[in-house]
Amino acid sequence: QVHLVQSGGGLVQPGGSLKLSCAVSGINFRLHPMRWYRQAPGKERESVANISSSNNADYADSVRGRFTISRDNVWNRVYLQMDNLKPEDTAVYYCSTTRQSVNFWGQGTQVTVSS
């Protein structure tokens, strides 16, 4: 059974940093792409970052240069390092993966950026 468990998040001032973590089980982790999404109140869920099985990373224009996605294939974890945070980054963040065209999701973690 595919299982994704997130940790991290919290409250931070504008310009601050947070790091999110997602532990994955039930798949051959290193063969699968991993993604981070976010959803703010009243907004549609949007893709934030993606990392492929070969470690190539892509980012949404809104976070490029501020966020970094990485993966640890020994401990089956994907991370999202968030720097220079802005109030518009406030959202619930989700990690996700895909197996045979089926999406699997973490439980979500709140990130709030406010002074």
XYZ file of C-alpha atoms in Angstrom:
115
model
C 0.000 0.000 0.000
C 1.329 3.422 -0.974
C 1.738 5.718 2.024
C 3.013 9.320 2.182
C 3.550 11.059 5.531
C 4.438 14.751 5.684
C 6.144 16.825 8.358
C 7.274 20.429 8.695
C 5.384 23.613 7.986
C 4.240 26.236 10.453
C 4.186 30.008 10.853
C 7.012 32.158 9.507
C 7.566 35.869 8.843
C 7.965 37.187 5.285
C 11.503 36.559 4.091
C 11.877 33.528 6.340
C 12.449 29.870 5.508
C 10.796 26.506 6.105
C 11.577 22.948 5.026
C 8.900 20.339 4.330
C 9.521 16.594 4.375
C 7.569 13.663 2.922
C 8.347 10.023 3.788
C 7.176 7.488 1.198
C 6.521 3.745 1.447
C 4.805 1.097 -0.678
C 6.557 1.895 -3.965
C 9.996 1.531 -5.478
C 10.664 5.128 -4.532
C 13.705 5.861 -6.670
C 11.838 4.950 -9.901
C 8.991 7.429 -9.369
C 8.693 11.180 -9.878
C 7.706 13.226 -6.837
C 5.748 16.480 -6.719
C 4.742 19.194 -4.325
C 1.379 20.962 -4.676
C -0.297 23.697 -2.672
C -3.833 24.963 -2.205
C -4.821 28.296 -0.682
C -8.369 29.070 0.544
C -10.621 29.837 -2.406
C -7.940 28.810 -4.892
C -7.449 25.759 -7.076
C -4.684 23.329 -6.229
C -1.511 24.214 -8.111
C 1.708 22.393 -8.857
C 4.734 23.927 -7.121
C 7.681 21.652 -7.926
C 8.490 18.323 -9.540
C 11.530 16.066 -9.357
C 12.040 13.148 -11.730
C 13.529 9.726 -11.061
C 16.735 11.004 -12.670
C 16.806 13.990 -10.278
C 15.755 16.691 -12.747
C 13.733 19.443 -11.083
C 11.082 21.832 -12.404
C 9.346 24.714 -10.633
C 6.347 26.947 -11.001
C 7.266 30.471 -12.102
C 5.944 31.859 -8.814
C 8.515 29.946 -6.718
C 11.488 29.523 -9.053
C 14.662 30.809 -7.411
C 13.135 30.618 -3.918
C 12.117 26.941 -3.501
C 14.270 23.830 -3.929
C 12.941 20.275 -4.305
C 15.241 17.356 -3.501
C 15.006 13.619 -2.878
C 16.811 11.071 -0.725
C 16.667 7.644 -2.369
C 18.247 5.921 0.654
C 15.544 6.960 3.118
C 12.707 7.374 0.556
C 12.026 11.018 1.291
C 11.305 14.100 -0.766
C 11.894 17.617 0.570
C 10.844 21.143 -0.258
C 13.174 23.866 0.989
C 11.332 27.202 0.939
C 13.367 30.412 1.206
C 12.407 34.094 1.013
C 8.804 33.226 1.776
C 6.030 35.644 0.829
C 2.475 36.024 2.194
C 1.126 34.651 -1.089
C 2.924 31.367 -0.343
C 0.412 30.746 2.470
C -1.367 27.463 1.685
C -1.711 23.808 2.571
C 1.153 21.936 0.910
C 0.875 18.334 -0.326
C 3.446 15.851 -1.582
C 2.355 13.467 -4.312
C 3.502 10.644 -6.551
C 2.017 8.670 -9.423
C 1.964 4.908 -9.983
C 0.340 3.446 -13.108
C -1.537 6.711 -13.724
C -2.960 6.759 -10.170
C -2.065 9.705 -7.920
C -1.226 9.272 -4.228
C -1.140 12.121 -1.702
C 0.298 13.077 1.656
C -1.997 14.388 4.370
C -1.058 18.042 3.812
C 0.706 20.548 6.044
C -0.123 24.215 6.682
C 2.371 26.934 5.773
C 1.466 30.441 6.955
C 3.598 33.469 6.048
C 2.642 36.531 8.077
C 4.211 39.346 10.080
